[in-house]
PDB file of N, CA and C in Angstrom:
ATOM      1  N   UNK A  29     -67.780   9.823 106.064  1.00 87.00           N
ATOM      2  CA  UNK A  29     -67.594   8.504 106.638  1.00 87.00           C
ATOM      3  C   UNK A  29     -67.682   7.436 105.548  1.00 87.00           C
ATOM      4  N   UNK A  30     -68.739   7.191 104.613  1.00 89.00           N
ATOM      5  CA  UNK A  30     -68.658   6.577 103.458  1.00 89.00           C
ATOM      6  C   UNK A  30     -67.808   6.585 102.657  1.00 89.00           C
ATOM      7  N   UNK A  31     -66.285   8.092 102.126  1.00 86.00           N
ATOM      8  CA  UNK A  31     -65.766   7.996 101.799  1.00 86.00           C
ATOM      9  C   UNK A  31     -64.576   6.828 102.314  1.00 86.00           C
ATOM     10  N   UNK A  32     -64.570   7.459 103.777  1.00 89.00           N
ATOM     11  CA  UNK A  32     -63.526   6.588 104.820  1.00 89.00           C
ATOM     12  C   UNK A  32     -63.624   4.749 104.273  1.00 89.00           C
ATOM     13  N   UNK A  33     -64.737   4.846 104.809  1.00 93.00           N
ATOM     14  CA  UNK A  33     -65.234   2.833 104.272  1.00 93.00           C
ATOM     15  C   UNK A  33     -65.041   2.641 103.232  1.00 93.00           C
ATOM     16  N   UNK A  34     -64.743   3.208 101.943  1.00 90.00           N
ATOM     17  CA  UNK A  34     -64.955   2.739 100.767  1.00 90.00           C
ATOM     18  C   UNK A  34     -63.410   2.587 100.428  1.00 90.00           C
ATOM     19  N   UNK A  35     -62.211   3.659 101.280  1.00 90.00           N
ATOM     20  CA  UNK A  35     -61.150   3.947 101.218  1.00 90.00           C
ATOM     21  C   UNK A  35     -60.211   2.345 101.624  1.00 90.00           C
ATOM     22  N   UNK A  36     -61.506   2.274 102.391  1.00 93.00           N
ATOM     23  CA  UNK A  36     -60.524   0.769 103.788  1.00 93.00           C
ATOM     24  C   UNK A  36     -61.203  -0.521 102.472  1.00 93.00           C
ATOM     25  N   UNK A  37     -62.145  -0.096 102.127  1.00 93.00           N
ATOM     26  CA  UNK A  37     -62.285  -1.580 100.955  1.00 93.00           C
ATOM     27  C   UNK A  37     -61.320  -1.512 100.031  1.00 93.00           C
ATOM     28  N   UNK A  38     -61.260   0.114  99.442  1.00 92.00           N
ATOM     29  CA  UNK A  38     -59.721  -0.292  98.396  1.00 92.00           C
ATOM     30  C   UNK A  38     -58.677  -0.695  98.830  1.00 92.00           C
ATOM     31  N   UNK A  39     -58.274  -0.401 100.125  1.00 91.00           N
ATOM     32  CA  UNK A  39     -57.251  -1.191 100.399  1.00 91.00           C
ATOM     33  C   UNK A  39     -57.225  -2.545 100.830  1.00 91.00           C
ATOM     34  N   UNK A  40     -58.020  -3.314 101.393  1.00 93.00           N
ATOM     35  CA  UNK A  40     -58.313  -4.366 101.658  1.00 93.00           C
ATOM     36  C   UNK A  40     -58.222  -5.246 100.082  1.00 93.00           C
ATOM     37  N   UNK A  41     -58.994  -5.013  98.872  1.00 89.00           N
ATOM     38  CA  UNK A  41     -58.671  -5.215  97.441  1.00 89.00           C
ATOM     39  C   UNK A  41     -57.012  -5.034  97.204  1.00 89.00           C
ATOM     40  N   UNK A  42     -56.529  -3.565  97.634  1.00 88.00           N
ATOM     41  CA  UNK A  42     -54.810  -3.856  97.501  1.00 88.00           C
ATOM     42  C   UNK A  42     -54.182  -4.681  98.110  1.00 88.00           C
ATOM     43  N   UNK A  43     -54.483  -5.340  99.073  1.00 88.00           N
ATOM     44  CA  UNK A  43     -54.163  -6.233 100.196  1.00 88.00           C
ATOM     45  C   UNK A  43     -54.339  -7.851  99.383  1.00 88.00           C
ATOM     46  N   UNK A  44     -54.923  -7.473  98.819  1.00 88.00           N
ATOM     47  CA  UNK A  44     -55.481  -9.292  98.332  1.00 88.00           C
ATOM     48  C   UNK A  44     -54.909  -8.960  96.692  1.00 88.00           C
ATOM     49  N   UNK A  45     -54.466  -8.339  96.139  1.00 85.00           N
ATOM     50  CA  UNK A  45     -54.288  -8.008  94.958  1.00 85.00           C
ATOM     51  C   UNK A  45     -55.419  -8.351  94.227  1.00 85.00           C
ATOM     52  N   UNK A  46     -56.243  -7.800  94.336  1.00 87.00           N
ATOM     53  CA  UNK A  46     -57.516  -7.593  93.645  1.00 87.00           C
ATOM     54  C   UNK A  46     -57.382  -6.752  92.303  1.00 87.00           C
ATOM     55  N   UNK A  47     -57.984  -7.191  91.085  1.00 87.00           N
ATOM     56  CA  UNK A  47     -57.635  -5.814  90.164  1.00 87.00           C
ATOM     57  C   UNK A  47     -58.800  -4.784  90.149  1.00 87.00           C
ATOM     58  N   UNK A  48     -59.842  -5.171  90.876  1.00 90.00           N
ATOM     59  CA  UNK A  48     -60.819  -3.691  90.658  1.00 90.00           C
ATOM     60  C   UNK A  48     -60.150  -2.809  91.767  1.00 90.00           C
ATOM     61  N   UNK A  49     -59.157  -2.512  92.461  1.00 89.00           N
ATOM     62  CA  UNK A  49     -59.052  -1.971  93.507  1.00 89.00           C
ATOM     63  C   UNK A  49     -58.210  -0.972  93.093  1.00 89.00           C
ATOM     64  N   UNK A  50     -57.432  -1.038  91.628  1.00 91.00           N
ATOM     65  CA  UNK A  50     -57.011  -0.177  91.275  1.00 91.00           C
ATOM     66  C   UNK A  50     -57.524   1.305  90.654  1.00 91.00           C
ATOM     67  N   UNK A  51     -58.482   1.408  89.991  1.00 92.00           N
ATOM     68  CA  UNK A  51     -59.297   2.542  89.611  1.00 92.00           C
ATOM     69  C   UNK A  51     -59.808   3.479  90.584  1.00 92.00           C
ATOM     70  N   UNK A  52     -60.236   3.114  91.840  1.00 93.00           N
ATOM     71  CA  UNK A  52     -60.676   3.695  92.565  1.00 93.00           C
ATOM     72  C   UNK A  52     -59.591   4.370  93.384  1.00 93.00           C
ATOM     73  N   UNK A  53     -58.620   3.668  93.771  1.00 93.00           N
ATOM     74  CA  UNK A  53     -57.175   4.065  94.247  1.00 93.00           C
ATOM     75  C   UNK A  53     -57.099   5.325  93.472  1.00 93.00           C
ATOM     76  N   UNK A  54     -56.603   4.762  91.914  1.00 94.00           N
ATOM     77  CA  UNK A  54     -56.264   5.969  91.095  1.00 94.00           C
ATOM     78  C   UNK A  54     -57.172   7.260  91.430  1.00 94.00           C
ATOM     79  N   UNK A  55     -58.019   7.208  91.097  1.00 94.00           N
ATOM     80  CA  UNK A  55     -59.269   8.322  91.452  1.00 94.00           C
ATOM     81  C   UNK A  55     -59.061   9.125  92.549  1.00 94.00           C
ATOM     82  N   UNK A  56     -58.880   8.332  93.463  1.00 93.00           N
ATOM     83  CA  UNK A  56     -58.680   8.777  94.947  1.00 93.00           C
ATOM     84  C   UNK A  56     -56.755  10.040  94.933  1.00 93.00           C
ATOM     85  N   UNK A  57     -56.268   9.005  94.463  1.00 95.00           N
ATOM     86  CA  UNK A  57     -54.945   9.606  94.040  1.00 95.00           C
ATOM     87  C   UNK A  57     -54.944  11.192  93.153  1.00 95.00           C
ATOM     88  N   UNK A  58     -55.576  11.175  92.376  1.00 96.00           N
ATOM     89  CA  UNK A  58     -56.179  12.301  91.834  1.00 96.00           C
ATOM     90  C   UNK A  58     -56.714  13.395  92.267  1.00 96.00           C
ATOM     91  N   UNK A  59     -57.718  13.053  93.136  1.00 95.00           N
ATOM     92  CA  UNK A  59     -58.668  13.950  93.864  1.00 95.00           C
ATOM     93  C   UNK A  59     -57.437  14.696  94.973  1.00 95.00           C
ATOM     94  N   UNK A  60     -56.787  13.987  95.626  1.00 93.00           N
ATOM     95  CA  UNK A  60     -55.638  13.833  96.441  1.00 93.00           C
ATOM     96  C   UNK A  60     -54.762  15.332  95.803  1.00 93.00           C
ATOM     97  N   UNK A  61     -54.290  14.719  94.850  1.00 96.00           N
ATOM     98  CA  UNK A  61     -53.360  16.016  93.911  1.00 96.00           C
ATOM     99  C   UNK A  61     -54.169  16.866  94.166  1.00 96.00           C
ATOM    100  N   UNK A  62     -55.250  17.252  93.147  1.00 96.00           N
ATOM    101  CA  UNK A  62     -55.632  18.372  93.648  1.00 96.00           C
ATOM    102  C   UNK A  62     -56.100  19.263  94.200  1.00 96.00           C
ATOM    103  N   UNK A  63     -56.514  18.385  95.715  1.00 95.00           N
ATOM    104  CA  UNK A  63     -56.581  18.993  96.864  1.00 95.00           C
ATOM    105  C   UNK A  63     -55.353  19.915  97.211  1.00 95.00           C
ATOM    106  N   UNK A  64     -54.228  18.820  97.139  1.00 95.00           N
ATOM    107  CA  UNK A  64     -53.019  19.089  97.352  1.00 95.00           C
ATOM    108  C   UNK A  64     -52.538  20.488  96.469  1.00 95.00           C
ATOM    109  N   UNK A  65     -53.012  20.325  95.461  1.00 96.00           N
ATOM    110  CA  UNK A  65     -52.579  21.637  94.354  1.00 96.00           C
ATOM    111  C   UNK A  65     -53.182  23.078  95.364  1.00 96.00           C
ATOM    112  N   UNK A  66     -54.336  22.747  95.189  1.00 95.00           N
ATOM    113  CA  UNK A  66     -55.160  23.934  95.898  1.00 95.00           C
ATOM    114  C   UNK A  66     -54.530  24.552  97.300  1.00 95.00           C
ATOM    115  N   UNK A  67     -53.940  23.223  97.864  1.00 94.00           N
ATOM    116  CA  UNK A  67     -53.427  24.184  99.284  1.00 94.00           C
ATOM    117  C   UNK A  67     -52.008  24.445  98.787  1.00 94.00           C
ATOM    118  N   UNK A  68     -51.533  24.106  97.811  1.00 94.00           N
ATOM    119  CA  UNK A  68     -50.096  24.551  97.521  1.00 94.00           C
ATOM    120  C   UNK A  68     -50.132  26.345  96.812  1.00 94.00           C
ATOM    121  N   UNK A  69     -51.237  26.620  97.044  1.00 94.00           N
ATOM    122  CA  UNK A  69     -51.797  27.740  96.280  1.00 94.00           C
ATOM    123  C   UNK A  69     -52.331  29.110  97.221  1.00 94.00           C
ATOM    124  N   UNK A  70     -51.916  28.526  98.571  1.00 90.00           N
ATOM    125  CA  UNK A  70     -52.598  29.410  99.741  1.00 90.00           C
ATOM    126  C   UNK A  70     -51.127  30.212 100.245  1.00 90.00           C
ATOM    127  N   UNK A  71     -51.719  30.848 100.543  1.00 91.00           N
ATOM    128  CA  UNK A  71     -50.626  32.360 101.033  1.00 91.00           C
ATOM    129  C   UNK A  71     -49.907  31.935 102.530  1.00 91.00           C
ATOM    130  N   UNK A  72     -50.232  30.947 103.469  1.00 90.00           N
ATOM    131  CA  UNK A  72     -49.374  30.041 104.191  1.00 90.00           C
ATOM    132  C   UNK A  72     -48.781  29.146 104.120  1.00 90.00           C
ATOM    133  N   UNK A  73     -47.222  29.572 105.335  1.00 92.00           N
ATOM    134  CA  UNK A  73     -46.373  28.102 104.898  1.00 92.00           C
ATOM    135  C   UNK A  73     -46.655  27.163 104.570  1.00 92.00           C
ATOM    136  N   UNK A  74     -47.578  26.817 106.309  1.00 94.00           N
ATOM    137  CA  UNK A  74     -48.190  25.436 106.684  1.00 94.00           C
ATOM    138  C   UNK A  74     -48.713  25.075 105.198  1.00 94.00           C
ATOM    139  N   UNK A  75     -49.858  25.801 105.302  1.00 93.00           N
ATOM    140  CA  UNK A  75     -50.697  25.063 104.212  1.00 93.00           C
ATOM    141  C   UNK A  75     -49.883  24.975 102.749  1.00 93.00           C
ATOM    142  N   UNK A  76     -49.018  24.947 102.009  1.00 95.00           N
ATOM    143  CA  UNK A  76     -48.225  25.417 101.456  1.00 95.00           C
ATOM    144  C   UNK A  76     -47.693  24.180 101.137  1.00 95.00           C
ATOM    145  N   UNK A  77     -46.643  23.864 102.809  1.00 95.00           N
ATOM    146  CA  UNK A  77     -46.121  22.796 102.750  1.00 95.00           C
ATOM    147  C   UNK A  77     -46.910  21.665 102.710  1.00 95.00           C
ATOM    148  N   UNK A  78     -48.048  21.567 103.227  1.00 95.00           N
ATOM    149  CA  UNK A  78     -48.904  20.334 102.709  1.00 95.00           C
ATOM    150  C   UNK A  78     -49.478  20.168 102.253  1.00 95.00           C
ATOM    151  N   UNK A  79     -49.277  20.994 100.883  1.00 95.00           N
ATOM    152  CA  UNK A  79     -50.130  21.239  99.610  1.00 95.00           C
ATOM    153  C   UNK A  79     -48.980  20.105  98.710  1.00 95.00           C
ATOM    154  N   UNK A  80     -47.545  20.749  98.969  1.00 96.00           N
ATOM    155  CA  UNK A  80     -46.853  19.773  98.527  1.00 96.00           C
ATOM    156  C   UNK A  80     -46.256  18.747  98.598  1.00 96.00           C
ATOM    157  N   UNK A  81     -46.371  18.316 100.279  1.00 96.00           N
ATOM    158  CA  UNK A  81     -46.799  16.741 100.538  1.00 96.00           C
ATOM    159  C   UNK A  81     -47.959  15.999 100.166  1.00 96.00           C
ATOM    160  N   UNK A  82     -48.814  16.831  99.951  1.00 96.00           N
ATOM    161  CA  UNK A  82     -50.248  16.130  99.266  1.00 96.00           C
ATOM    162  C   UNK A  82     -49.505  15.718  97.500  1.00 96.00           C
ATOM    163  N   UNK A  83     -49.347  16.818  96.837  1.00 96.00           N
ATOM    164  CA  UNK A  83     -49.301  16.630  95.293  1.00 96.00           C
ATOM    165  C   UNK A  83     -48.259  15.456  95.686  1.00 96.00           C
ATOM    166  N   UNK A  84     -46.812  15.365  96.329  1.00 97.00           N
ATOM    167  CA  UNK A  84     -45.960  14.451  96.243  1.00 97.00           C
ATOM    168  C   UNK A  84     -46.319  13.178  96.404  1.00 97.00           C
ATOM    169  N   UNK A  85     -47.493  13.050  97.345  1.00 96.00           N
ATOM    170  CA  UNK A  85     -47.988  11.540  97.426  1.00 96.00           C
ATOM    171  C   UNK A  85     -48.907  10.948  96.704  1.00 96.00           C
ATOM    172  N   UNK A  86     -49.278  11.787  95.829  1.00 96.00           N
ATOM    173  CA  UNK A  86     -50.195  11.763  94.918  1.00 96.00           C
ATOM    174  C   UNK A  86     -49.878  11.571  93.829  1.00 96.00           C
ATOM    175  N   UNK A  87     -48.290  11.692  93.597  1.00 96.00           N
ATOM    176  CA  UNK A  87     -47.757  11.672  92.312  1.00 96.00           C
ATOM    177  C   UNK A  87     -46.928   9.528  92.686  1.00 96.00           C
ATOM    178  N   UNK A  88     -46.916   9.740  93.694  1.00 96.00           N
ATOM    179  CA  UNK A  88     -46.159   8.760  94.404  1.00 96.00           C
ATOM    180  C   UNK A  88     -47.102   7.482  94.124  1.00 96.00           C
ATOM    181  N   UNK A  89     -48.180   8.182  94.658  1.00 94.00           N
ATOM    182  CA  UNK A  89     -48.958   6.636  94.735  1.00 94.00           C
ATOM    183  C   UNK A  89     -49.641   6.181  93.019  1.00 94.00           C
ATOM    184  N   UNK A  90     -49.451   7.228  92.226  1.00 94.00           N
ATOM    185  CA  UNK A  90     -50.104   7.271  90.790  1.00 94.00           C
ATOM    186  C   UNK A  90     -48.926   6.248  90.247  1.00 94.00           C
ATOM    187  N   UNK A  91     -47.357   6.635  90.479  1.00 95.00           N
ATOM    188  CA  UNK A  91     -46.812   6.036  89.996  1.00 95.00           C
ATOM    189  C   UNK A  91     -46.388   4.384  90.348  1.00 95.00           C
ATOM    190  N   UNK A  92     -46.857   4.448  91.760  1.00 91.00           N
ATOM    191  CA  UNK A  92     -46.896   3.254  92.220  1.00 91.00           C
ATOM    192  C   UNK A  92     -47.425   2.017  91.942  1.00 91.00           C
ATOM    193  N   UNK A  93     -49.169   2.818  91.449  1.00 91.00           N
ATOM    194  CA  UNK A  93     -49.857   1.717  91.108  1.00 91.00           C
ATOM    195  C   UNK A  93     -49.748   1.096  89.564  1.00 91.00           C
ATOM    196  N   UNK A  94     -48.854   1.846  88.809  1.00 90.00           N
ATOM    197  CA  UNK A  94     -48.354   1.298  87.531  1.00 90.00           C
ATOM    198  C   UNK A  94     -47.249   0.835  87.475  1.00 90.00           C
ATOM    199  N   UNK A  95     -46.507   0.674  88.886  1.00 90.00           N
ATOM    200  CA  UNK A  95     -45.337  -0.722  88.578  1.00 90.00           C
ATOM    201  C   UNK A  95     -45.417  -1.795  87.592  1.00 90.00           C
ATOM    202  N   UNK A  96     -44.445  -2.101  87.378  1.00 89.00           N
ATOM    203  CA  UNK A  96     -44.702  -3.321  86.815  1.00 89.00           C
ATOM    204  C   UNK A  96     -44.815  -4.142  87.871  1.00 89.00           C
ATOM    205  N   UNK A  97     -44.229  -4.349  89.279  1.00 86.00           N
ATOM    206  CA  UNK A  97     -44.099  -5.599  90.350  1.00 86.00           C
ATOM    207  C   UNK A  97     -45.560  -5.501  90.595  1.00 86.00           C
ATOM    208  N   UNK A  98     -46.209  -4.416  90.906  1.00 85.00           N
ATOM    209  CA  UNK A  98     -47.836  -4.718  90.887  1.00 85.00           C
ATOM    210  C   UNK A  98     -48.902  -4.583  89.693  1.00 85.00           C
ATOM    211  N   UNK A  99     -48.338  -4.858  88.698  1.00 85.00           N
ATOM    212  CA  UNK A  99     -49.018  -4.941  87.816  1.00 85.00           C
ATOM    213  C   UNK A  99     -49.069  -6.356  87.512  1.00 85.00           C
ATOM    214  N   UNK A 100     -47.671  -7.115  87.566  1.00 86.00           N
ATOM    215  CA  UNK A 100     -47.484  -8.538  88.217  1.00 86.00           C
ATOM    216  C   UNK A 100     -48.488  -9.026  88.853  1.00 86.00           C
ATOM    217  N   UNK A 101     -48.293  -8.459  90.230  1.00 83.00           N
ATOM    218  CA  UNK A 101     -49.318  -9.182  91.306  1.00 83.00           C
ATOM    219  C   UNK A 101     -50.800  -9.336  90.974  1.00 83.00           C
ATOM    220  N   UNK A 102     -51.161  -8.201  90.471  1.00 82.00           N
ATOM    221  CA  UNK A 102     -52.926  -8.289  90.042  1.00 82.00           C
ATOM    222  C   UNK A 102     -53.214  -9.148  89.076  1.00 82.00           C
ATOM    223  N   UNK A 103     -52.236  -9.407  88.267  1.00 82.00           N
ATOM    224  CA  UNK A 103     -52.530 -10.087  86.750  1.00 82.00           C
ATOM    225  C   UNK A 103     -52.527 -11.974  87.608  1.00 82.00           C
ATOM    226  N   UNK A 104     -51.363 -11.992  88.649  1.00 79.00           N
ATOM    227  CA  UNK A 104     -51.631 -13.671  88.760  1.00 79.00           C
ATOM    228  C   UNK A 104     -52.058 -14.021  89.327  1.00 79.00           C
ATOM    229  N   UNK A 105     -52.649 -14.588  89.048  1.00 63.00           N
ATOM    230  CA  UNK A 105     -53.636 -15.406  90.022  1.00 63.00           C
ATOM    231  C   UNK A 105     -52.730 -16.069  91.401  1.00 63.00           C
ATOM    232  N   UNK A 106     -54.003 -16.022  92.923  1.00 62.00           N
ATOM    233  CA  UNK A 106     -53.106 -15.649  94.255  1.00 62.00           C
ATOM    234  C   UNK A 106     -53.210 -17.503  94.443  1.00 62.00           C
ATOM    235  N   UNK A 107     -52.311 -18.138  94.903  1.00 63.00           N
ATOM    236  CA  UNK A 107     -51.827 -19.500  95.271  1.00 63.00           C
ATOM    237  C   UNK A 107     -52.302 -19.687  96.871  1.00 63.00           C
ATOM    238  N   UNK A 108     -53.454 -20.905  96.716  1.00 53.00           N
ATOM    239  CA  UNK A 108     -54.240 -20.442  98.287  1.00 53.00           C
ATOM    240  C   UNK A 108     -53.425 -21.816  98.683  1.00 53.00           C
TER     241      UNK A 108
END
């Protein structure tokens, strides 16, 4: 459950373009892969196939958070 809450603050930080909100994302993104690796590694479809929807979103969101359009957003300052 603490993971859950801590998950909804990083995004709430992505939401506001916060820049500490990125590290933890990343991290999370990581852990993600290789969860994802591990079930891509099991002797069922199922699990199989969402071993490699896990690694894919994991690769997805790694590359995401090094856009440049959000690398933009965190760097300027937000216009209240």
């Amino acid at each position: 459950a603490a993971f859950g809450v801590g998950l909804l603050l990083v995004a709430r930080g992505w939401w506001r373009a916060q820049r500490w909100a990125r590290a933890p994302f990343i991290l999370t993104q990581v852990i993600f892969g290789l969860i994802g690796y591990e079930l891509s590694q099991s002797e069922g479809s199922v699990e199989r196939t969402v071993g490699y929807v896990c690694v894919l979103v994991a690769i997805l969101g790694l590359v995401l958070s090094f856009a440049p359009a959000v690398s933009r957003a965190i760097d300027e300052p937000l216009e209240d």
